[in-house]
XYZ file of C-alpha atoms in Angstrom:
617
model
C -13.751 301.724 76.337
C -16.441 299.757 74.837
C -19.980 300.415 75.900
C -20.636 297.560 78.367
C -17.771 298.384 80.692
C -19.053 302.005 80.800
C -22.225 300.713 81.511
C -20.974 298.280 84.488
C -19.313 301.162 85.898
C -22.158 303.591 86.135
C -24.169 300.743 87.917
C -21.244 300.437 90.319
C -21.186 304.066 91.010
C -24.849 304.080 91.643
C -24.936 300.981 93.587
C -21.404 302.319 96.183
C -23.771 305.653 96.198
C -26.719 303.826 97.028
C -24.968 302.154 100.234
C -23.391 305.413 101.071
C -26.821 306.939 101.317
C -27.753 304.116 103.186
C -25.240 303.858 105.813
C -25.477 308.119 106.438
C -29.248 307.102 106.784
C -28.502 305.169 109.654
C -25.913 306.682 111.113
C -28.664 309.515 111.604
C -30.782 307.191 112.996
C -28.440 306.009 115.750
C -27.647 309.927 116.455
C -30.908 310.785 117.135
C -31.741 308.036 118.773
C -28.959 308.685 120.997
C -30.051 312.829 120.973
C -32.984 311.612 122.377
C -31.269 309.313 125.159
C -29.182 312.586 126.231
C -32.284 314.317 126.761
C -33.750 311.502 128.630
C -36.514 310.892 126.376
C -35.726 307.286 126.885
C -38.699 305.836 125.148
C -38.632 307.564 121.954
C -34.397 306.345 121.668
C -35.714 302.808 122.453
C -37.581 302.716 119.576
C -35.509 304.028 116.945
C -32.875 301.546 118.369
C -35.259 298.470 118.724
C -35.779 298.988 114.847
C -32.174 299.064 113.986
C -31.394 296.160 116.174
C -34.256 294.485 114.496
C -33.390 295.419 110.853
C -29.937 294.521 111.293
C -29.920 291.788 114.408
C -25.645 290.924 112.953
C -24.523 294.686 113.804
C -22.802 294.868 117.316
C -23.176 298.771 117.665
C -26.620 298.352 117.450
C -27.097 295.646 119.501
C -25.057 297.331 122.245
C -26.407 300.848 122.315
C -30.302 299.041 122.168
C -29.265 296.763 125.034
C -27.701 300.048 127.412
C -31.085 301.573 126.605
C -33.162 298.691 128.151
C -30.722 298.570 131.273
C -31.145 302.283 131.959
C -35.218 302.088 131.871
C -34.689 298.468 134.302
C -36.272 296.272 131.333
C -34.237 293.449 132.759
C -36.163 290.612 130.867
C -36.412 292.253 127.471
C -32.533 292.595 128.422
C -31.766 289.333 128.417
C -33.995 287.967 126.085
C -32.097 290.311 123.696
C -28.814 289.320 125.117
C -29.557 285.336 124.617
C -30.890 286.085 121.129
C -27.086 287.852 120.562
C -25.442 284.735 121.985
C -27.208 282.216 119.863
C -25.716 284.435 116.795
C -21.988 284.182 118.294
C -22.302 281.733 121.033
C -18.456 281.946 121.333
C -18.412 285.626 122.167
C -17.451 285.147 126.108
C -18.098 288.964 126.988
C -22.137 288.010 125.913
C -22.258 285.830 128.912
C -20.523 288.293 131.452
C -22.689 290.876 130.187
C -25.875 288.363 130.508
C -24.873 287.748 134.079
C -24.309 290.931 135.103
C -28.037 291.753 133.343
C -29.365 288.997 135.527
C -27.398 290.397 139.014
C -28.887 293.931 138.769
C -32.158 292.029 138.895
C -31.758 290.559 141.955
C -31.983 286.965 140.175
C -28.346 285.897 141.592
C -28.231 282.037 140.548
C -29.231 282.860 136.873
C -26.452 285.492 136.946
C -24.022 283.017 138.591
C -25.295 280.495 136.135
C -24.397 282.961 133.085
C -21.245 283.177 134.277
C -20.486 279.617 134.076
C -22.081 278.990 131.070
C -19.111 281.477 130.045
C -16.592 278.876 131.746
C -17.851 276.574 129.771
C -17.724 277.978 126.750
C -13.785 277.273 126.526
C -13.075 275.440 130.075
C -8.953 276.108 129.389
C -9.416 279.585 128.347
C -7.041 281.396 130.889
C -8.339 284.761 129.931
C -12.286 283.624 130.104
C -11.906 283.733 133.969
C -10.751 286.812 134.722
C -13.287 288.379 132.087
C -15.916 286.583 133.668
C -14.476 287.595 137.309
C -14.506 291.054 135.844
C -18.056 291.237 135.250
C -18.656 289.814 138.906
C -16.309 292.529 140.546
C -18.437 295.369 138.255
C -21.669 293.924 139.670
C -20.109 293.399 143.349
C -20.523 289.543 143.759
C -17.490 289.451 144.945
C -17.677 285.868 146.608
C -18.347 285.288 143.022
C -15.136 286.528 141.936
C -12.761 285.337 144.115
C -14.106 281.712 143.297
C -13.907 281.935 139.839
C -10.256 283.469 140.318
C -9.350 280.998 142.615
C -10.107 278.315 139.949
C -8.766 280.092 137.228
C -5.285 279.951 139.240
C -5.110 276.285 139.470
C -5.534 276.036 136.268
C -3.164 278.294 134.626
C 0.524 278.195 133.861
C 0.996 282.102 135.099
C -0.879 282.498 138.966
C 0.592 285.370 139.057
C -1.722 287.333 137.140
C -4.609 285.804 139.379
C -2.958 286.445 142.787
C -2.726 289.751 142.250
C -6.658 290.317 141.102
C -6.770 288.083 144.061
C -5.295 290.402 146.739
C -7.060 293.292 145.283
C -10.129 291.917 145.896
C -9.502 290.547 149.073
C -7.932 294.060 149.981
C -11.259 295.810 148.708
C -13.401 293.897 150.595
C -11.074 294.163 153.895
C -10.270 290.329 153.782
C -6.734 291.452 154.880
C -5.921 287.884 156.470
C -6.860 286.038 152.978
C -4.996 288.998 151.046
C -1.701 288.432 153.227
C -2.276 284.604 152.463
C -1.922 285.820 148.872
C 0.832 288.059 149.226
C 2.836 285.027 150.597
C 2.222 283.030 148.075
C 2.854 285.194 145.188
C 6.358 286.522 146.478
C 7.541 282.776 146.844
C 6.521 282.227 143.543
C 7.691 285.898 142.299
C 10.442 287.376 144.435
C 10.423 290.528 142.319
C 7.036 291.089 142.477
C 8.298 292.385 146.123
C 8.277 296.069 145.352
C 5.050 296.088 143.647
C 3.548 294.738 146.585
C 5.410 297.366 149.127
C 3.932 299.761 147.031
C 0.636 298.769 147.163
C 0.484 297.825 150.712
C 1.874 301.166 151.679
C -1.779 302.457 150.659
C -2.823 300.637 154.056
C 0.629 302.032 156.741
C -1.958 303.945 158.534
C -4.360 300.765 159.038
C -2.731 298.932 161.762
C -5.327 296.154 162.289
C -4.530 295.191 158.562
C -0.839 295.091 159.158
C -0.954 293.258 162.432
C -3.242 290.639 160.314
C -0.313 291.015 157.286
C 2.328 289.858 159.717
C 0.339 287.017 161.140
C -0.264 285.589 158.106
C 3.525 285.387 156.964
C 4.472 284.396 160.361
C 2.777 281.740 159.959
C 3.795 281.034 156.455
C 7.935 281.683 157.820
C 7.138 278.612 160.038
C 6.422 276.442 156.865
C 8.281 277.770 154.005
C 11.130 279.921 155.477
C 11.665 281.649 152.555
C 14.039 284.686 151.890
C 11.572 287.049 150.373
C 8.871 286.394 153.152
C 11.910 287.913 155.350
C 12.069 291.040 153.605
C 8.303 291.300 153.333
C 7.713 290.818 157.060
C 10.587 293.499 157.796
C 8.472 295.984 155.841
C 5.682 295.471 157.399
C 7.269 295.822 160.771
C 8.308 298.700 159.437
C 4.890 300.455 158.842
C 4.057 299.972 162.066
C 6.839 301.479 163.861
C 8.631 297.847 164.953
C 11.589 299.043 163.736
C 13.685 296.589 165.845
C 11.723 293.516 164.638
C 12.171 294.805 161.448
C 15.825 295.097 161.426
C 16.109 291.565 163.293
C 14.316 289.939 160.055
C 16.243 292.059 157.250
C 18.945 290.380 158.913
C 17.877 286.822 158.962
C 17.563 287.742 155.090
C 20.805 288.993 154.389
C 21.954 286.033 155.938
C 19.756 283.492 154.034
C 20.301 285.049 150.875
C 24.144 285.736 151.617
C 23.318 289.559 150.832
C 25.967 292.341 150.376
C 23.971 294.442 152.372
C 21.543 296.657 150.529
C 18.217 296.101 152.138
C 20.141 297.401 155.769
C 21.294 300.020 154.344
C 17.653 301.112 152.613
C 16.511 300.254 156.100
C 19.430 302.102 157.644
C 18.595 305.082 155.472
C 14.343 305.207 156.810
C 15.050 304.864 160.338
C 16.912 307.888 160.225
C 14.821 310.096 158.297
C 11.547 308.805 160.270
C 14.038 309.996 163.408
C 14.301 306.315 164.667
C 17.851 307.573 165.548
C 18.329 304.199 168.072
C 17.877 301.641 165.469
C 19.409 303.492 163.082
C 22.549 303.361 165.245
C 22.585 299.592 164.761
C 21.566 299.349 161.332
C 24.698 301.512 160.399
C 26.893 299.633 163.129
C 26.137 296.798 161.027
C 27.039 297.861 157.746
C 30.170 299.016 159.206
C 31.001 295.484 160.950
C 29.980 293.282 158.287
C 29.365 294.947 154.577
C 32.712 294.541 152.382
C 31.980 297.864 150.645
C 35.117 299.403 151.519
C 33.941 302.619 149.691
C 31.120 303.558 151.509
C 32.216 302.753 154.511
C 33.225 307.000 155.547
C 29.646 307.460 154.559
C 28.070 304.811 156.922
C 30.598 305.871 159.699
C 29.023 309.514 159.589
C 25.839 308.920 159.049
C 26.159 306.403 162.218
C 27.953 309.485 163.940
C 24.967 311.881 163.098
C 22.758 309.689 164.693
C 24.649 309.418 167.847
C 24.286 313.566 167.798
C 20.348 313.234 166.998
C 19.777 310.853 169.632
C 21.419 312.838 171.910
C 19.325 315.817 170.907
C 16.491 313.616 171.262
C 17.288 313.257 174.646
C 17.792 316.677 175.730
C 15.260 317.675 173.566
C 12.440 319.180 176.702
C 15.585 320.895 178.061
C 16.133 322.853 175.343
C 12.516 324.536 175.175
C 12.422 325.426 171.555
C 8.982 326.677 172.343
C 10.604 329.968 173.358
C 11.774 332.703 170.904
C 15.130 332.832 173.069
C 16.663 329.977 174.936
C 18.486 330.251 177.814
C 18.922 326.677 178.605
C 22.231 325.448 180.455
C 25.377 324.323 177.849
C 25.950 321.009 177.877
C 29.340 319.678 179.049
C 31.363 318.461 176.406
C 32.155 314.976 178.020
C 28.821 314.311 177.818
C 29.036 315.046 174.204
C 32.533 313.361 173.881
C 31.271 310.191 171.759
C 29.860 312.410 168.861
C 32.552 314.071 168.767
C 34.991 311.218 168.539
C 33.136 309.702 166.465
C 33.167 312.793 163.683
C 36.786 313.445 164.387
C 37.462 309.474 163.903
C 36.232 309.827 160.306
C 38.463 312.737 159.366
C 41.391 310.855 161.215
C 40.835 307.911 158.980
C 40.003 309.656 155.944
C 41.186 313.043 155.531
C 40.470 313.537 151.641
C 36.786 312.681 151.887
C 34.477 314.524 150.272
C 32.508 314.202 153.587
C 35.200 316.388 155.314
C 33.140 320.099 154.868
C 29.951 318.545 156.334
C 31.687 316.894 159.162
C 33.585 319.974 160.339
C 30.499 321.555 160.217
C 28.800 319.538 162.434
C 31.258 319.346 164.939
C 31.270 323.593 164.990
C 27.729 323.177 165.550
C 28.183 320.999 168.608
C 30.464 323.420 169.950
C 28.466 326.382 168.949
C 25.207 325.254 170.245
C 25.540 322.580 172.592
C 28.878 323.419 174.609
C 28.750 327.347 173.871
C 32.361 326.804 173.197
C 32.435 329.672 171.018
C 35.777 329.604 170.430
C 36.087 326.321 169.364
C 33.290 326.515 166.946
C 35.062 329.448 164.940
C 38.218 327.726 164.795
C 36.307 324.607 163.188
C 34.127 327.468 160.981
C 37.416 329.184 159.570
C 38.791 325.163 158.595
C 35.883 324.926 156.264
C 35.919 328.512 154.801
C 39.805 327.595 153.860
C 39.597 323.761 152.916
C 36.317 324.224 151.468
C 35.819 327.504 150.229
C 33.899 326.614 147.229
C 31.380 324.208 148.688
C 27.937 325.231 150.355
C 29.383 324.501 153.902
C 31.464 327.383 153.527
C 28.543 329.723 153.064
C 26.717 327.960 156.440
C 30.031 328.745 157.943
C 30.501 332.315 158.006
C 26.790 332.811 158.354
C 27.445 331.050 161.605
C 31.043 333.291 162.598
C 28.618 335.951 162.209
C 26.194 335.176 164.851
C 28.854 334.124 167.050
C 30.611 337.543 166.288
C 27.363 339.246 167.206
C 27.354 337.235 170.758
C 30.824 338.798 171.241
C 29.666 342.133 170.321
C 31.671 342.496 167.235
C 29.713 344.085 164.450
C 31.662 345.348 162.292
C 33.378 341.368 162.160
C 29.987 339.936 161.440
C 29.368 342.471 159.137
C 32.027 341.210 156.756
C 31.379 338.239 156.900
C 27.427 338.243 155.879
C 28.998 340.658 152.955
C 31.385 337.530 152.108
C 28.104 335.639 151.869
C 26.557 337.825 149.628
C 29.248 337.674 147.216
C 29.548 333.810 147.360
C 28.914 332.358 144.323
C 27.603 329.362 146.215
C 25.394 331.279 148.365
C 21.555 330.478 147.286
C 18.547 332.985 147.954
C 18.104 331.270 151.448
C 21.620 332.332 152.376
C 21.462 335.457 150.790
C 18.368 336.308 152.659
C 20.144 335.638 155.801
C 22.715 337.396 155.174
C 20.503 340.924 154.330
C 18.511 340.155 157.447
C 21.325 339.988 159.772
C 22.943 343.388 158.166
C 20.073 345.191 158.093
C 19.565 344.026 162.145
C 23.303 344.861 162.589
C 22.894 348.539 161.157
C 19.544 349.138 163.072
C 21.582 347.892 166.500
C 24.174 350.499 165.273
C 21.476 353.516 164.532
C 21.952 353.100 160.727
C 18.412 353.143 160.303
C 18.669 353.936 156.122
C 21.345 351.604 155.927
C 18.982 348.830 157.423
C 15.917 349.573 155.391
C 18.215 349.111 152.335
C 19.157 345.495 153.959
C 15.783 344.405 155.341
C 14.297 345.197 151.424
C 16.111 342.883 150.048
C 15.524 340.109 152.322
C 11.644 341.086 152.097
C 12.100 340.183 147.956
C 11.212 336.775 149.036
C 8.052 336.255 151.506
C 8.535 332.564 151.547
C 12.181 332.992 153.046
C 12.643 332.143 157.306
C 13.350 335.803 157.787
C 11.002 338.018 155.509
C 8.374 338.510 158.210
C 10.541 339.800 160.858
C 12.077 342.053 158.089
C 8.789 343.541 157.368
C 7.966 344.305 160.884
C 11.434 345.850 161.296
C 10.748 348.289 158.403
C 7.588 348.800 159.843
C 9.190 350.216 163.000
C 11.864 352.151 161.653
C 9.316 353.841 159.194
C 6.713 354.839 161.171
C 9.017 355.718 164.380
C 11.903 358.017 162.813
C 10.555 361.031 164.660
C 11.069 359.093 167.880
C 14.414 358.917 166.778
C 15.685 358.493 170.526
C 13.427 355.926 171.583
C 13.934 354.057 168.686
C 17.807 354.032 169.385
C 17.360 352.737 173.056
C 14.986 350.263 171.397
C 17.967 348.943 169.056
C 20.092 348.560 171.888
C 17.611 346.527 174.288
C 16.867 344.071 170.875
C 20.834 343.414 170.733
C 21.328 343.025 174.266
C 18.052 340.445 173.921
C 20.343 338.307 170.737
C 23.407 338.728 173.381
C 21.607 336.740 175.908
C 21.756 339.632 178.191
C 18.104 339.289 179.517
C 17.688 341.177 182.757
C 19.475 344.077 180.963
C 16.909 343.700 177.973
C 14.044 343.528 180.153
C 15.018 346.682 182.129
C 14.910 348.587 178.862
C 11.794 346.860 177.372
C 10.053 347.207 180.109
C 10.823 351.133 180.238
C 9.865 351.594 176.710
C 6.293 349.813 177.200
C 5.379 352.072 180.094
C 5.806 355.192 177.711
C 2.555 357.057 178.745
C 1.259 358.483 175.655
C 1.330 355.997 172.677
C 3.738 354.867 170.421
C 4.499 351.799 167.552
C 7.889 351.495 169.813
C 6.029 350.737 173.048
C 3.634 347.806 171.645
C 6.668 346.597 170.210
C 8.567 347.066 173.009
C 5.812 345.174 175.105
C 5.968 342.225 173.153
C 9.976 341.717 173.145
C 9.348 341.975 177.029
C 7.270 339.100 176.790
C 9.441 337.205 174.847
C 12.462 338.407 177.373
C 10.469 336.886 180.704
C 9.815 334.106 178.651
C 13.533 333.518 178.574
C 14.378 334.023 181.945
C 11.202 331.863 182.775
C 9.304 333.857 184.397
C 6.261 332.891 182.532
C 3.565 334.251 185.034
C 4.280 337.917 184.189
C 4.727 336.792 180.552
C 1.622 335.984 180.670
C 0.009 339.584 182.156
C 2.230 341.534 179.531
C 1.162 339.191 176.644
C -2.960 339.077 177.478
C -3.032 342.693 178.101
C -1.352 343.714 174.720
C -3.370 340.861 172.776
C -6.474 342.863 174.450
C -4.862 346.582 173.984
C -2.991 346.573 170.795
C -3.881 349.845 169.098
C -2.435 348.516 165.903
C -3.448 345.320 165.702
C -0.296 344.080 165.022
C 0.501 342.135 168.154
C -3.107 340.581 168.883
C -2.617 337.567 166.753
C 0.993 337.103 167.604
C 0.655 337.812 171.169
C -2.275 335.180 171.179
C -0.251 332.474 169.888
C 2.769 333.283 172.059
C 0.320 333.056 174.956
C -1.249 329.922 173.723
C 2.555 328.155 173.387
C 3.553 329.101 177.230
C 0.369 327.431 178.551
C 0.768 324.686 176.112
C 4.896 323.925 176.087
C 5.688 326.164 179.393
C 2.805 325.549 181.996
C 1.663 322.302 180.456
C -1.994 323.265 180.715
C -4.009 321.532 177.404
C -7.620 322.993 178.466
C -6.151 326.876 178.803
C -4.043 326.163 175.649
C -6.954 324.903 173.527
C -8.824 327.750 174.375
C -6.599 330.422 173.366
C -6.038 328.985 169.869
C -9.166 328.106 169.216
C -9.731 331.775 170.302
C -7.117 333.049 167.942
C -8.653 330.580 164.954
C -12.090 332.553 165.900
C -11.015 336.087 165.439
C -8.404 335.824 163.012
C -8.595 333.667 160.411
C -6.495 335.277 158.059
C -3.723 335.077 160.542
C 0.137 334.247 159.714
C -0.005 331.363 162.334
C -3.356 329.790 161.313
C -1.911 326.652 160.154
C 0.456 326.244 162.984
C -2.417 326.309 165.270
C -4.463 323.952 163.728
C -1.909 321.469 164.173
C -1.132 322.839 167.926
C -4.923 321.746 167.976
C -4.627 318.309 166.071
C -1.962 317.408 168.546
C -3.429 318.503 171.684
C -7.177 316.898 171.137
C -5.567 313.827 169.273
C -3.405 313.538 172.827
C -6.410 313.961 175.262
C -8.648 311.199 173.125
């Protein structure tokens, strides 16, 4: 290497070093200027950064963080001085002039900002993307007039509107403009039919405003009468839809499927919401439909029983205040089964037509549970419980079924035949934790009736492994009993037998004995809970007026504790389902909200509350 080139590379070195040191120099600079910003020494920042910016006017990241730093102390003019000195650098930077505007806008000096803005228009007049940057910047400083105008030119102008409509009916939405934004909606789904679900999803943000749907469906009402489109069809059926219409809704899905020449699957989506949102009436049509006019031959069984379950659920709906499920034990009348006779022909139709379906289990089941519940047919029901435990033995239905031959067995005072069948459940291997918990609970209730009180602790445990199961509470308190009463061993027996004769229906029997163990002069765990099953007992045989005396007397008296919450809600839930008085049933549980906050049925009452005060205004 000859002695120039060594020569040229030192100076290199030195020179790359030189620029190194230079640039960490700076980078200091800016750090501490920026320490100093985070400290809120704002001044002190300003100046380190005004001698960057001035010392190197080309370098963005100076320009930018010295620009911030005027903003923050509300040097508006030195701003945009700074700004206009940056655009006359790169006057084809478009982002200078939305930042120069928005400069301008937080000083109250609107037509200059407005004026900025254009000037960024005009910078490139058919640049698409200037408009919405420049709309941008009016939407971050909330000129939103602004915005939508220069939108609303950008969109004439370009080849893709949709891109604008959209930033168009957010905006609009924003700002409450919901005629203007359902103007907008219209035309961007004639335009883009698929934009559809996007739109569903964002208008779903508003289901609970109904002045904004109300002005929705004007707007595409009005648009249907010019441009009869499919997709304003579908549109207007969702809207309905939010708003409960369900009938108008289904009326225009079907002008769509018509217009469109559809094979069906917006009814059955439709179908499919009005029955889970319990809209059991129209849901009845919408699957009546399917059935009459969809050539989908293969889900045809499941339309049919779906269409059949909401014949039962409207039924229920109807009978619904007859039932009281308010009360811990019904003793409502059995329906006749005539009056039940078009459910039923309708489930049985299915299996008639196809026997191999997979819907079979599910259908048998519901028919048991007609029989079961509704008709009291007990009979009946096992028959249609034992065709599911042998045509479907390995399916989940089988499980429900012999969880249900044991309650029935119970009714006919057959423990030892319920008892082998919860054990069958237990050994299922398509019994989940739910059924399994069931199945403890009602063993460990069916030893206790018998006087196995070890055998029922053992049962009861197991059911308590989960606290989030239907049936853990009640376990507890049952092991509660039988472990602090064993010395009262008789008591506790005759206690057994008056709970059983209570799940047998057998009221005025139940009551007799209740109501002798509650009247036990000196004090026992059995006669508070003895007290309360007598409440729930006259609550059953509706004779709610001494309900009440036992229930406010033990919420008062409870030596425990145990009963004061529960017998306030129980109290709270005759005058609110049973007497029908609001004012006396708002005042017990807000009552029970006061003194026990921690309690079990906190959040039921709250809603209690919600529904009651929402109700009255």
């Amino acid at each position: 290497m000859t002695k120039n080139k060594i020569f040229i590379l030192t100076l290199l070195f030195l020179l790359a070093s030189t620029i190194t040191a230079q640039n960490n120099l700076l980078d200091n600079r800016l750090r501490l200027a920026q320490s100093y910003e985070e400290a809120g020494q704002l001044d002190k920042a300003e100046a380190i950064l005004r001698e960057l910016q001035n010392s190197y006017p080309e370098n963005y990241t100076y320009f930018d963080a010295y620009t911030k730093i005027l903003i923050k102390q509300k040097k508006y003019t030195e701003a945009t001085q700074l700004i206009e000195k940056r655009i006359s650098l790169t006057p084809q930077d478009i982002n200078l002039f939305g930042l120069l505007g928005s400069v301008y806008f937080m000083a109250d000096n609107v037509s200059k900002a407005y004026d900025a803005w254009e000037r960024g228009l005009r910078v490139s007049p058919n640049l698409i993307i200037a408009y919405r940057v420049m709309a941008n910047y009016a939407i971050e400083s909330r000129a939103f007039e602004k915005a939508i105008d220069i939108l609303q030119r950008g969109k004439k102008i370009s080849n893709d509107q949709e891109l604008f409509s959209i930033d168009l009916i957010n905006i609009y939405l924003a700002n409450m403009r919901y005629k203007d934004a359902g103007n907008e909606i219209c035309d961007l789904i004639i335009k883009n039919p698929e934009q559809i679900s996007n739109i569903k999803a964002r208008i779903n943000f508003y289901s609970d405003n109904k002045d904004a749907i109300n002005q929705f469906i004007t707007s595409i009402e009005n648009k249907i009468k010019d441009n009869p489109k499919p997709a304003l069809y579908d549109m207007l059926a969702y809207y309905y839809s939010l708003i409960g219409k369900y009938d108008y809704a289904f009326q225009r899905l079907i002008e769509y499927e018509n217009k469109i020449n559809g094979n069906g699957n917006t009814i059955i989506s439709f179908a499919n919401n009005a029955y889970q949102n319990k809209v059991y009436d129209v849901a009845l049509k919408a699957y009546d439909y399917l059935i009459k006019n969809s050539n989908n031959k293969q889900l045809l069984p499941l339309w049919r029983f779906y269409y059949a379950s909401s014949l039962e659920m409207l039924f229920e709906s109807t009978i619904k205040s007859e039932n009281e499920l308010w009360k811990p034990y019904n003793n409502f009348n059995l329906i006749k089964e005539e009056k039940l006779r078009d459910v039923i022909n309708s489930y049985e139709s299915i299996i008639k037509d196809y026997p191999e379906n997979s819907l079979t289990p599910q259908i048998l089941f519901r028919m048991a549970e007609i029989y079961f519940n509704r008709v009291g047919n007990y009979q009946k029901a096992e028959s249609l419980y034992t065709l599911i435990n042998l045509r479907a033995s390995n399916t989940e239905f089988s499980v429900l079924a012999f969880l249900q031959k044991g309650k029935i067995s119970i009714l006919n005072n057959q423990l030892e035949d319920a008892k082998s069948y919860y054990e069958k459940v237990l050994i299922n291997n398509r019994s989940n934790l739910n059924h399994q918990s069931e199945a403890n609970y009602y063993l460990g209730k069916i030893n206790f009736w018998s006087g196995n009180f070890t055998d029922a602790i053992k049962y009861l445990s197991e059911t308590t492994k989960i606290l989030s199961n239907d049936f853990a509470n009640d376990a507890l308190e049952l092991i509660s009993l039988i472990n602090f009463s064993k010395s009262d061993s008789l008591n506790l027996i005759k206690y057994a037998a008056a709970d059983l004769m209570l799940y047998q229906k057998k009221f005025r029997e139940a009551a007799r004995e209740f109501k002798d163990l509650s009247n036990t002069q000196t004090f026992s765990l059995i006669s508070e809970y003895a007290k309360y099953k007598l409440a729930e007992t006259l609550i059953a045989m509706n004779d709610l007026p001494t309900s009440i005396e036992v229930l406010e007397e033990l919420a008062e008296s409870s030596k425990t504790g145990i009963f004061s919450d529960k017998s306030l809600f129980l109290l709270g839930k005759i005058y609110h389902f049973g007497i029908k008085d609001k004012t006396k049933a708002v005042s017990i549980y807000q009552k029970l909200l006061e003194k026990f906050p921690n309690s079990l049925y906190f959040e039921q009452v709250r809603e209690y509350l919600n529904e009651l005060q929402t109700n009255n205004g």
